[in-house]
PDB file of C-alpha atoms in Angstrom:
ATOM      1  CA  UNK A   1      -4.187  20.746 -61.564  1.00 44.00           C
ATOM      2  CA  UNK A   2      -0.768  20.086 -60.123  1.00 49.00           C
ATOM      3  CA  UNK A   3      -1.953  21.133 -56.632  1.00 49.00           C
ATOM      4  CA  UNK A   4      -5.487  19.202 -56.897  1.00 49.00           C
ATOM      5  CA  UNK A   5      -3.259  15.487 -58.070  1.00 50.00           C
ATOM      6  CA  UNK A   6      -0.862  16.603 -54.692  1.00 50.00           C
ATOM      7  CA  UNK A   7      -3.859  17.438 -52.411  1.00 57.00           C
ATOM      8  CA  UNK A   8      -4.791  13.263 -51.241  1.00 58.00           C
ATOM      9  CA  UNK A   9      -1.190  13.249 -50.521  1.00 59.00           C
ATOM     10  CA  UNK A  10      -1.283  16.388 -48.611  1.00 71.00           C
ATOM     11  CA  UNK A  11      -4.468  15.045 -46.638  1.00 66.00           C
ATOM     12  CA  UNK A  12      -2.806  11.755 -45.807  1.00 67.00           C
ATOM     13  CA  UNK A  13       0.600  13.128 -44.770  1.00 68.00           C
ATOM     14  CA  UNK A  14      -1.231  15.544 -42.415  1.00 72.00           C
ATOM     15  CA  UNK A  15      -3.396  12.533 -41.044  1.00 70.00           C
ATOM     16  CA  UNK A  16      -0.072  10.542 -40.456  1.00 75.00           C
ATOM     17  CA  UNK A  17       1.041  14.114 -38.599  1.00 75.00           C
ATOM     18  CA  UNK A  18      -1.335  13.983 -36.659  1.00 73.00           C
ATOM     19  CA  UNK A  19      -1.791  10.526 -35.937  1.00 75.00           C
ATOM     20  CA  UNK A  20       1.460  10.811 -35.032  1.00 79.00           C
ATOM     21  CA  UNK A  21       1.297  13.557 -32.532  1.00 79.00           C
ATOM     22  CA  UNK A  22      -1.894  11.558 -30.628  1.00 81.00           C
ATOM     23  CA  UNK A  23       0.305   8.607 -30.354  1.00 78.00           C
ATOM     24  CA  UNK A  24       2.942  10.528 -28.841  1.00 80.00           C
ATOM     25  CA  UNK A  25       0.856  12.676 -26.249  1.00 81.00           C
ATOM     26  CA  UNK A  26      -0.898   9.344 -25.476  1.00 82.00           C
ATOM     27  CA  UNK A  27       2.768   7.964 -25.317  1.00 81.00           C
ATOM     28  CA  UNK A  28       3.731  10.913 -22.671  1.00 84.00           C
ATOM     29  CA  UNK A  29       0.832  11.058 -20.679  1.00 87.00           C
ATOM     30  CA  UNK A  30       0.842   7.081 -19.859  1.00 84.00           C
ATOM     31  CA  UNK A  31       4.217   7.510 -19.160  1.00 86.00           C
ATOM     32  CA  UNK A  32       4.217  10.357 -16.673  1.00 86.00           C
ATOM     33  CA  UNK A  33       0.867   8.622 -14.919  1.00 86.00           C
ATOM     34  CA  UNK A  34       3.051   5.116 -14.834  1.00 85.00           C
ATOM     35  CA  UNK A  35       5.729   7.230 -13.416  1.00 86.00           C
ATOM     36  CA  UNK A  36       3.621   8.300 -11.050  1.00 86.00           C
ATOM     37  CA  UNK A  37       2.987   5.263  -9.450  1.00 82.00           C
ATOM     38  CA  UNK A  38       6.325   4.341  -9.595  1.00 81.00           C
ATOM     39  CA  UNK A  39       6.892   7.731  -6.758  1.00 82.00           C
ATOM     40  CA  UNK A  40       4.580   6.006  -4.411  1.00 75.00           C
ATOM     41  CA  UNK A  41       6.735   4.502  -1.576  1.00 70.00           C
ATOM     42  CA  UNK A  42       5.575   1.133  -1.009  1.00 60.00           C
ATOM     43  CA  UNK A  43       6.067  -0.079   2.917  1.00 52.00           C
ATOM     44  CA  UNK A  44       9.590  -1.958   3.328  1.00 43.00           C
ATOM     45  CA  UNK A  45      10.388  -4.970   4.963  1.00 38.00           C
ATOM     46  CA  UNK A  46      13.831  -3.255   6.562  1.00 38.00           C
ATOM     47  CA  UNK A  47      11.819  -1.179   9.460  1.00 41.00           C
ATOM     48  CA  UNK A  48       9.726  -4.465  10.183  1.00 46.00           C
ATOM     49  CA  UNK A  49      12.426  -6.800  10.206  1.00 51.00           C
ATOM     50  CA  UNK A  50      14.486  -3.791  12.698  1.00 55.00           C
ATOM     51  CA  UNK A  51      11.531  -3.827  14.789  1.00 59.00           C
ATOM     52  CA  UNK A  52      11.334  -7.739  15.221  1.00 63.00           C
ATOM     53  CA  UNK A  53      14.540  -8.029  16.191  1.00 69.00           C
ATOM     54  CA  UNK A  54      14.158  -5.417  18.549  1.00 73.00           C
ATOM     55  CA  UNK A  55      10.868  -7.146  19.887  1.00 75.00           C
ATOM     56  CA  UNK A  56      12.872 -10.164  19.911  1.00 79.00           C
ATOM     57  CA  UNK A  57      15.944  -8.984  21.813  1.00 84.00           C
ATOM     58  CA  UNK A  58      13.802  -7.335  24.226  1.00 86.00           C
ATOM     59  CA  UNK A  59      11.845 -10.897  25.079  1.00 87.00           C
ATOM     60  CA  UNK A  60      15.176 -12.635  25.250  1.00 89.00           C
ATOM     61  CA  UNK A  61      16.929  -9.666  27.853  1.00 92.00           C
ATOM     62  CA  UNK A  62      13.462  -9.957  30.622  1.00 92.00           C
ATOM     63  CA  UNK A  63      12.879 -13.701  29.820  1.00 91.00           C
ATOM     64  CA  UNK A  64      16.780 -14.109  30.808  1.00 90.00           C
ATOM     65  CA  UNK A  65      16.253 -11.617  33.787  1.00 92.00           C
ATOM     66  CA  UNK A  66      13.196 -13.713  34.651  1.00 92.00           C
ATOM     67  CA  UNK A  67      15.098 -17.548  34.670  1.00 91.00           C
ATOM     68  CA  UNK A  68      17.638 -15.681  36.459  1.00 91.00           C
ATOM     69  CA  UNK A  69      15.971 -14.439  38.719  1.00 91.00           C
ATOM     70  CA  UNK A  70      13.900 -18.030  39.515  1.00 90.00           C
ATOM     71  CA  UNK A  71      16.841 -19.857  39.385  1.00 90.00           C
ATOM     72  CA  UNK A  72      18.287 -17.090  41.759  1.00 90.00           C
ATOM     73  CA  UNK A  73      15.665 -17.378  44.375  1.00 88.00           C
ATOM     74  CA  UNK A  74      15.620 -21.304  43.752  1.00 88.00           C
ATOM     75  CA  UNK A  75      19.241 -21.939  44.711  1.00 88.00           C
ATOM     76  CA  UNK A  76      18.873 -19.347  47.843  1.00 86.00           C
ATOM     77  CA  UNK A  77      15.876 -21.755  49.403  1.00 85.00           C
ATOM     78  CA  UNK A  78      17.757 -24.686  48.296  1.00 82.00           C
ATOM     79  CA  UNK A  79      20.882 -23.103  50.511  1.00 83.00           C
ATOM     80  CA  UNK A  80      18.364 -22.869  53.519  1.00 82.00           C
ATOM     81  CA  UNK A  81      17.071 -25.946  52.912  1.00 79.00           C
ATOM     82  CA  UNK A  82      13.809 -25.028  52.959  1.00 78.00           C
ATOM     83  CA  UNK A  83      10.851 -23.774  50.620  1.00 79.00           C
ATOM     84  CA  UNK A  84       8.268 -21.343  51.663  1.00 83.00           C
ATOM     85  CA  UNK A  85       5.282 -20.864  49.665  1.00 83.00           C
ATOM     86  CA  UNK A  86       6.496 -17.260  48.794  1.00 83.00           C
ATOM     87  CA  UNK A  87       9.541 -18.185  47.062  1.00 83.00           C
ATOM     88  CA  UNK A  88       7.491 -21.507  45.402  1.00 86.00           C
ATOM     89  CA  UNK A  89       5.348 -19.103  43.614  1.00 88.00           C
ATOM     90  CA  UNK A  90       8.250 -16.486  42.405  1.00 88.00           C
ATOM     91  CA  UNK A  91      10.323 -20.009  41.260  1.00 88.00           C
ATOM     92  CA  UNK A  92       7.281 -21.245  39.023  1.00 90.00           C
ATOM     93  CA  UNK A  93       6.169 -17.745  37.817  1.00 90.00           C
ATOM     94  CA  UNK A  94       9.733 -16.403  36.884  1.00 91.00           C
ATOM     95  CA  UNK A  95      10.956 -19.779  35.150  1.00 90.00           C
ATOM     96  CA  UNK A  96       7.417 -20.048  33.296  1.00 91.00           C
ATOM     97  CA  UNK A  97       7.189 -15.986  31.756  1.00 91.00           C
ATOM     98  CA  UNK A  98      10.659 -16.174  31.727  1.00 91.00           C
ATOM     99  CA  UNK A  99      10.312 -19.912  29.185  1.00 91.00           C
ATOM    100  CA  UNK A 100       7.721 -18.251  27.895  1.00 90.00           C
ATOM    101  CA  UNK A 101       9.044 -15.068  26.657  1.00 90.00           C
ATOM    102  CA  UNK A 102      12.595 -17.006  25.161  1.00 90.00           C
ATOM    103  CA  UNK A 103      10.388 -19.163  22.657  1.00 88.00           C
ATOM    104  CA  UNK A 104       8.702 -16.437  21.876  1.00 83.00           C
ATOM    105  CA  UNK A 105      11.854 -14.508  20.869  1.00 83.00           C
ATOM    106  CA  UNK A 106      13.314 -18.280  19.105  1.00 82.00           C
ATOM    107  CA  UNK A 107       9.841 -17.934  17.439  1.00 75.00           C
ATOM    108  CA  UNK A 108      10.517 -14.461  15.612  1.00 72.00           C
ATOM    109  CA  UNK A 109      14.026 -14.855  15.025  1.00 71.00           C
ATOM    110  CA  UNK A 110      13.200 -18.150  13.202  1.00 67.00           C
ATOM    111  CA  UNK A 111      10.181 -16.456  11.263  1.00 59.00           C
ATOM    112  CA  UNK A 112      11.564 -12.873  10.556  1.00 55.00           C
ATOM    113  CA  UNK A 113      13.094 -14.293   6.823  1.00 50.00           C
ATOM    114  CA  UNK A 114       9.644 -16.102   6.519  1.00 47.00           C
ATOM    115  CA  UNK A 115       8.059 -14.849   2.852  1.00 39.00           C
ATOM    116  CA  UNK A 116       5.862 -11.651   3.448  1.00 43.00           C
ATOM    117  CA  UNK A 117       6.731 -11.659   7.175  1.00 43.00           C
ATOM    118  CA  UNK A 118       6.344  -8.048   6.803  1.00 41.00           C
ATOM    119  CA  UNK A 119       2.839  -8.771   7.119  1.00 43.00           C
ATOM    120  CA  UNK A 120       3.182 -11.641   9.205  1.00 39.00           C
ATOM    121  CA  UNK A 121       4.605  -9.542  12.465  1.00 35.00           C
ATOM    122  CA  UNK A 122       1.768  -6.983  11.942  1.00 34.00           C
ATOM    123  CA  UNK A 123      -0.813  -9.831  13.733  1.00 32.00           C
ATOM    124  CA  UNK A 124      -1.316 -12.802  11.078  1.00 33.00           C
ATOM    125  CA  UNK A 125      -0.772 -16.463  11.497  1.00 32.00           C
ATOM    126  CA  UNK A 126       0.252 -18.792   9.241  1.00 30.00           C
ATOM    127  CA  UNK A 127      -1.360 -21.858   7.844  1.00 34.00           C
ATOM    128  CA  UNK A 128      -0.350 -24.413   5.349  1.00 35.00           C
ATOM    129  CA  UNK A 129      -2.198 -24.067   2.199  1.00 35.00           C
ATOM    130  CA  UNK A 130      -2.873 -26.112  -0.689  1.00 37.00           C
ATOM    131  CA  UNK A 131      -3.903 -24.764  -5.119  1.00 37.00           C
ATOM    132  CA  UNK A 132      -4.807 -21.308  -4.750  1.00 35.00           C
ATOM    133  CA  UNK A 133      -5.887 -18.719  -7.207  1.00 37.00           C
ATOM    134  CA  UNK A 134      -5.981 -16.415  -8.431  1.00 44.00           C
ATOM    135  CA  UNK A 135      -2.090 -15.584  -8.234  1.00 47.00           C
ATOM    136  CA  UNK A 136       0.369 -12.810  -8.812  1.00 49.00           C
ATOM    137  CA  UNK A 137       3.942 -11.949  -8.983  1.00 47.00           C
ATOM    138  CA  UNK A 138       5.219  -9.434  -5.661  1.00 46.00           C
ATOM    139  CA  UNK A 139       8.846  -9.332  -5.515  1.00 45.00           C
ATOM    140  CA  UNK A 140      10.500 -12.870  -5.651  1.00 44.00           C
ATOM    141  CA  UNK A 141       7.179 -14.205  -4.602  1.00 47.00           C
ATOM    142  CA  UNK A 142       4.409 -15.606  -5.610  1.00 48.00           C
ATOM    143  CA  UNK A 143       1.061 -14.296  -4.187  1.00 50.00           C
ATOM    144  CA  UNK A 144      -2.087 -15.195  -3.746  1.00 50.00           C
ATOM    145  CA  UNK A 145      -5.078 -12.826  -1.851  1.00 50.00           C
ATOM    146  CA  UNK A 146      -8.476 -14.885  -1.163  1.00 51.00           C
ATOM    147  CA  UNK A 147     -11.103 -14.057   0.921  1.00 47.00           C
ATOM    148  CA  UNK A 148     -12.772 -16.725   3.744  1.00 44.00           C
ATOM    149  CA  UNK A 149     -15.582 -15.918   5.431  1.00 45.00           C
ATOM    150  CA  UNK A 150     -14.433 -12.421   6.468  1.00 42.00           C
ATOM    151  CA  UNK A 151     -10.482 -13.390   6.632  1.00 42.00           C
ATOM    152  CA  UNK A 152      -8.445 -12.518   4.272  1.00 43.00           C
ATOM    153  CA  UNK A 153      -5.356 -15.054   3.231  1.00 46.00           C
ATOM    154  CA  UNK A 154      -2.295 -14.093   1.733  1.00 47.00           C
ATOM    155  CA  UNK A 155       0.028 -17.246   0.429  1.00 48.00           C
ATOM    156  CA  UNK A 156       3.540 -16.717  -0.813  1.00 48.00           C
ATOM    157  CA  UNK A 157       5.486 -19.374  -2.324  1.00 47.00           C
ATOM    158  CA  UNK A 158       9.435 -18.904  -3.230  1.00 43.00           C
ATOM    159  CA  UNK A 159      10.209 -22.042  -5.488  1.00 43.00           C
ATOM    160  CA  UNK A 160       8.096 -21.765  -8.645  1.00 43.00           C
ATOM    161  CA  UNK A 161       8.823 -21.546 -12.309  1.00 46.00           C
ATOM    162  CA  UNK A 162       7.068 -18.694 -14.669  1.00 43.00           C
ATOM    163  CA  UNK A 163       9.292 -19.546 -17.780  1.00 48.00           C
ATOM    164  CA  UNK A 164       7.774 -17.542 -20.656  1.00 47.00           C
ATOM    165  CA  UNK A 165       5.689 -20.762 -22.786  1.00 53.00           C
ATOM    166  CA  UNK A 166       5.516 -22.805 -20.098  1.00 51.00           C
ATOM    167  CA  UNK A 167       1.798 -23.618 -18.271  1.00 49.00           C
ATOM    168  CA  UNK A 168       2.127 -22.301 -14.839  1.00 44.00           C
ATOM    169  CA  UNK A 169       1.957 -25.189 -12.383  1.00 48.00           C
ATOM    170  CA  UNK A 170       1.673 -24.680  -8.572  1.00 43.00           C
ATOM    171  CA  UNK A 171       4.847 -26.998  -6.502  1.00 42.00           C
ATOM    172  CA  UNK A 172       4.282 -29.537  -5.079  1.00 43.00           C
ATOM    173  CA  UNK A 173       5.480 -28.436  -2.103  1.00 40.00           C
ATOM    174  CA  UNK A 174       2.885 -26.368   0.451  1.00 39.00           C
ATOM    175  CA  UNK A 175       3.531 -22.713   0.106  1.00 40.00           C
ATOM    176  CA  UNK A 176       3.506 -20.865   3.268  1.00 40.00           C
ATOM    177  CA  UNK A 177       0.271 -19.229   4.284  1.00 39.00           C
ATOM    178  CA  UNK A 178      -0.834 -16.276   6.086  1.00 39.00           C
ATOM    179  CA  UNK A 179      -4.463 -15.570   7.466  1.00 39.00           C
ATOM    180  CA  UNK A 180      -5.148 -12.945   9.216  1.00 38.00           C
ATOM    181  CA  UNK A 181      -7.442 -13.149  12.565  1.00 39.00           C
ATOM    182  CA  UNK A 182      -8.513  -9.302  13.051  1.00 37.00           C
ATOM    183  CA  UNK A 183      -9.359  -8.912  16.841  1.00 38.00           C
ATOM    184  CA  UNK A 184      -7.237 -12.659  17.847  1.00 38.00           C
ATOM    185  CA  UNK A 185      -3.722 -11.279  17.712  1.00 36.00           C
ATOM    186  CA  UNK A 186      -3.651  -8.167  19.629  1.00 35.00           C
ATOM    187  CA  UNK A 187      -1.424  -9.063  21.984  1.00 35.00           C
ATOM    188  CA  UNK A 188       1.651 -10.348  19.798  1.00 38.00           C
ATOM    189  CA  UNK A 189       0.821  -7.251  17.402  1.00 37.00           C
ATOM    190  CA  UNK A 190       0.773  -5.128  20.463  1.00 36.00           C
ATOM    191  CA  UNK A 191       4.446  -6.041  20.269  1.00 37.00           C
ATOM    192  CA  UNK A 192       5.279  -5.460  16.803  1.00 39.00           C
ATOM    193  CA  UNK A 193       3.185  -3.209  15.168  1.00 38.00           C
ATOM    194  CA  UNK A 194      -0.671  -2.893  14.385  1.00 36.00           C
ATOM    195  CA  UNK A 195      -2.870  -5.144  12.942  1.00 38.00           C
ATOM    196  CA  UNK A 196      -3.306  -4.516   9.240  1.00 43.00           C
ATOM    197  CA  UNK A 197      -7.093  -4.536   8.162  1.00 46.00           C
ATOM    198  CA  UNK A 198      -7.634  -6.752   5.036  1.00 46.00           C
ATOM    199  CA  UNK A 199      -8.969  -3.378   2.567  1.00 52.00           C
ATOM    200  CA  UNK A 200      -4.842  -2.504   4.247  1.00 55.00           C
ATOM    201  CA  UNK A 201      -3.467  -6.325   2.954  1.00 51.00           C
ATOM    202  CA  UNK A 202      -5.449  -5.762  -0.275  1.00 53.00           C
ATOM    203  CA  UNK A 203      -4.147  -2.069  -1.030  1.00 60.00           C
ATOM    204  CA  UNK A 204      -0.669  -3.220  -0.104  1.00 59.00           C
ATOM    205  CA  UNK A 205      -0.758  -5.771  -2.563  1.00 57.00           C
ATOM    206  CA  UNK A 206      -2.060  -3.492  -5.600  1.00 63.00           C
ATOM    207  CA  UNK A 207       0.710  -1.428  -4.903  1.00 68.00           C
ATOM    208  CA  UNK A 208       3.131  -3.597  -5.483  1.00 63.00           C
ATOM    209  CA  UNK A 209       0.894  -5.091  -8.358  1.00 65.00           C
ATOM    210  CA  UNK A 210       0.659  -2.102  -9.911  1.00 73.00           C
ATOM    211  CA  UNK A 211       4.007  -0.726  -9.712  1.00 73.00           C
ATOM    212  CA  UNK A 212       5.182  -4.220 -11.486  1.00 72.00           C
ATOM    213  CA  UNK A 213       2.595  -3.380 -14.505  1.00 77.00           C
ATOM    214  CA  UNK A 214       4.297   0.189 -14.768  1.00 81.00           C
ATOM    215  CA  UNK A 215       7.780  -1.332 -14.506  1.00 80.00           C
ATOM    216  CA  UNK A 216       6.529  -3.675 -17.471  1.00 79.00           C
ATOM    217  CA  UNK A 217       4.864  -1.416 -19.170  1.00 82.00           C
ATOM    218  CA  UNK A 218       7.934   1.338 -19.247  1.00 84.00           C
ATOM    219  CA  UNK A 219      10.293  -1.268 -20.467  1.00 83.00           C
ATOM    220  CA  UNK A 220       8.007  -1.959 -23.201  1.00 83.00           C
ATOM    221  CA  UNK A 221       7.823   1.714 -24.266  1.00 81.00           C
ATOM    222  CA  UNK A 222      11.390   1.861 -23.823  1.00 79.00           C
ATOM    223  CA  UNK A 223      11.185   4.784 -20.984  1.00 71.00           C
ATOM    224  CA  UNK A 224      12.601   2.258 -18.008  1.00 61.00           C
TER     225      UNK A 224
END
């Protein structure tokens, strides 16, 4: 009798055992798979921004050869006091690529700090852009990844509030815009690095989504 009034108790402890041991393989296993994504290295802006200013340095050493050398030739025909065609054409050509080439290496030094210039140097153009959504948090940023007619446009604004309770508003202010061109910016990614195709832009930016869930989601099991 004794072990018959004990036996529902018996049942429901063992239940509660092994309720308990689900919850904690479940526990493990979404925390080694969360961990896992955590491994993957996502691309970093440090080799990008090394290479820019590489790219840039490089423009501004030939585009200062280049004036120097027009200016060179310039003040020899001026010393003769005459121009030939020959030296005309070297004058106009060596100041011009040489003009040329130093705004292009203003243009990347002013840009390289630019939000998600990472992706920005690997052939995209930006574009001002007005309420866009979906969004999503990557970084300090705030991200948005729309498709237009075959582009795809990434826009990351640095100024916004996400205080917990509060109704997310986008700023007033235009957030910087990126859309990429595929086959228009082969030349200036020539320079930098390889344009990115947009399945690239949109696994880049699950990445970084996903490794913020798992970040999230390991604080709130208390295994960050």
């Amino acid at each position: 009798m004794p072990s018959n009034e004990q036996a529902p108790g018996s049942l429901l402890g063992s239940l509660e055992q092994d309720y308990t041991q689900q919850a904690q393989a479940s526990a493990a296993k979404e925390t080694a798979a969360l961990h896992e994504i955590l491994k993957e290295t996502l691309p970093e802006t440090t080799p990008v921004y090394a290479r820019s200013i590489f790219t840039s340095l490089l423009l501004l050493l030939v585009g200062g050869l280049l004036l120097s050398i027009g200016l060179g030739v310039f003040q020899v025909a001026l010393h003769n006091g005459s121009f030939s065609s020959g030296e005309i054409t070297v004058v106009i050509i060596s100041l011009g690529l040489g003009g040329l080439m130093l705004y292009g290496s203003y243009k990347i030094i002013r840009y390289w700090k630019t939000p998600l210039f990472t992706l920005s140097l690997a052939g995209v153009q930006f574009r001002g852009c007005e309420t866009l959504t979906p969004w999503a948090q990557v970084d300090n940023y705030l991200v948005n990844v729309t498709t237009y007619y075959g582009f795809i446009t990434i826009a990351a604004q640095v100024s916004f509030d996400l205080t917990p309770g509060k109704p997310f508003e986008w700023p007033a202010k235009k957030p910087h815009g990126l859309k990429y061109k595929p086959k228009k910016n082969q030349v200036f990614a020539a320079a930098v690095g390889l344009s990115p195709s947009s399945k690239k832009v949109a696994n880049l930016i699950g990445q970084y989504r996903a490794q913020s869930y798992a970040l999230d989601r390991l604080a709130e099991l208390g295994q960050a």
